[in-house]
Amino acid sequence: MKNIVLTGMMGSGKTTCGKALARRLGREFLDTDAMIVSQAGKSIPEIFSQEGEPAFRDWETAICRQLTDRENLIIATGGGLILRPENVELLKARGVLVFLNRPADLIFDSTSMAGRPLAQNGKAAFLQTFAVREPYYRAAADAVIETFPSVEDTVTEILRQLYTLEGVL
C-alpha cells in the first residue's frame, strides 16, 4: 500500500492525526522531524541556529530519500519540507500527499510556540510564512483536508477522501 504523507504548517495536526491514523489503519507512523533529530543528534532549533536553515532542508531531503523504498507508512512531514520540489517527488513516488489545512491564525493562537523557529518573529511573520507556503501545500496535495476540532473527525475525513484514491487503503 502507498504511504500516506501528511503536510501542512507546524501545529496543523500532522503528528497527532498521523498517530491516530496509523493506529486506525495498523500502519507504522514516522515523523520526518523526529527522524532528523534522531539522526542529527540535535534538536531542530539547534540545527537552525548552528547550521542554518539550508542545512536543515538538506536533512529533510536526506530523510525523504531514505523513505523512497518503504511503503505502508503514515508520515508526518515538517512544515517547510514541501518547499523543495525534489522532496515532493520523492514522497509522491511511494505515497499520496494530504494537506491538513488549519487556519494559520488559529494555529498561532492555540499551539505552543516555545522553541519553534517559525514563532521567533511573531504572529505577523508566521501568517506571512503560511501565505507563502499554502500554494505549495495545495499544489503538492492529492487531498486537502479542512481540519476539524477533533482528531477523530479529521482522521475520518482523511479516510473518506483517501478511499477514492487507488492503492492507498
Phi, psi and omega in degrees: 000148179293153173289151172251116187249118181266127178239165178143174180295157172301140181086002180277350178106013184301312182289313181297311180291324179299316178296317179294319178296317179298317178298315183294324183265354182068036180248162176283141178253134175230143176242120184298324178296318179296323178295319178297312180302316181296314184283326181279337183071022180218155174286164178298314176302324178294319178298314180300315185284326184269326186244338180094163182298319179303322178294320178297318179296327175295321176300316179301316180296319178299319179294317178301319178298320180296332184272356186292339180256015181245147179227170175067030181254158165250122186238125171261129183257160170292153186299331182260002184302325184286355181290338177261117180305326179301320180297317179298314179300315181299316182287325179288340180299329182233013185200179174245142181258129181242118179271116174272106185262106175242135182307132185299321180293325177293319177302308184298320184283338187244357183252142175293121183262002182300126176075007181265123183306323182292340185272352189295335184255012175091175186295317182300317179293322178298314179297323177294319178299317178299316180299324178288318186280330187307316178299327177294315178302312183294319181296324182278340191285137168272338177212142177244125181247120172279111189295151180257163178300327181258145178299315183298321178294322178294316179298318178300319178292321176302310181297319180302315181288324183285338177301337181277350182260132184290137173077014182260313183243000000 
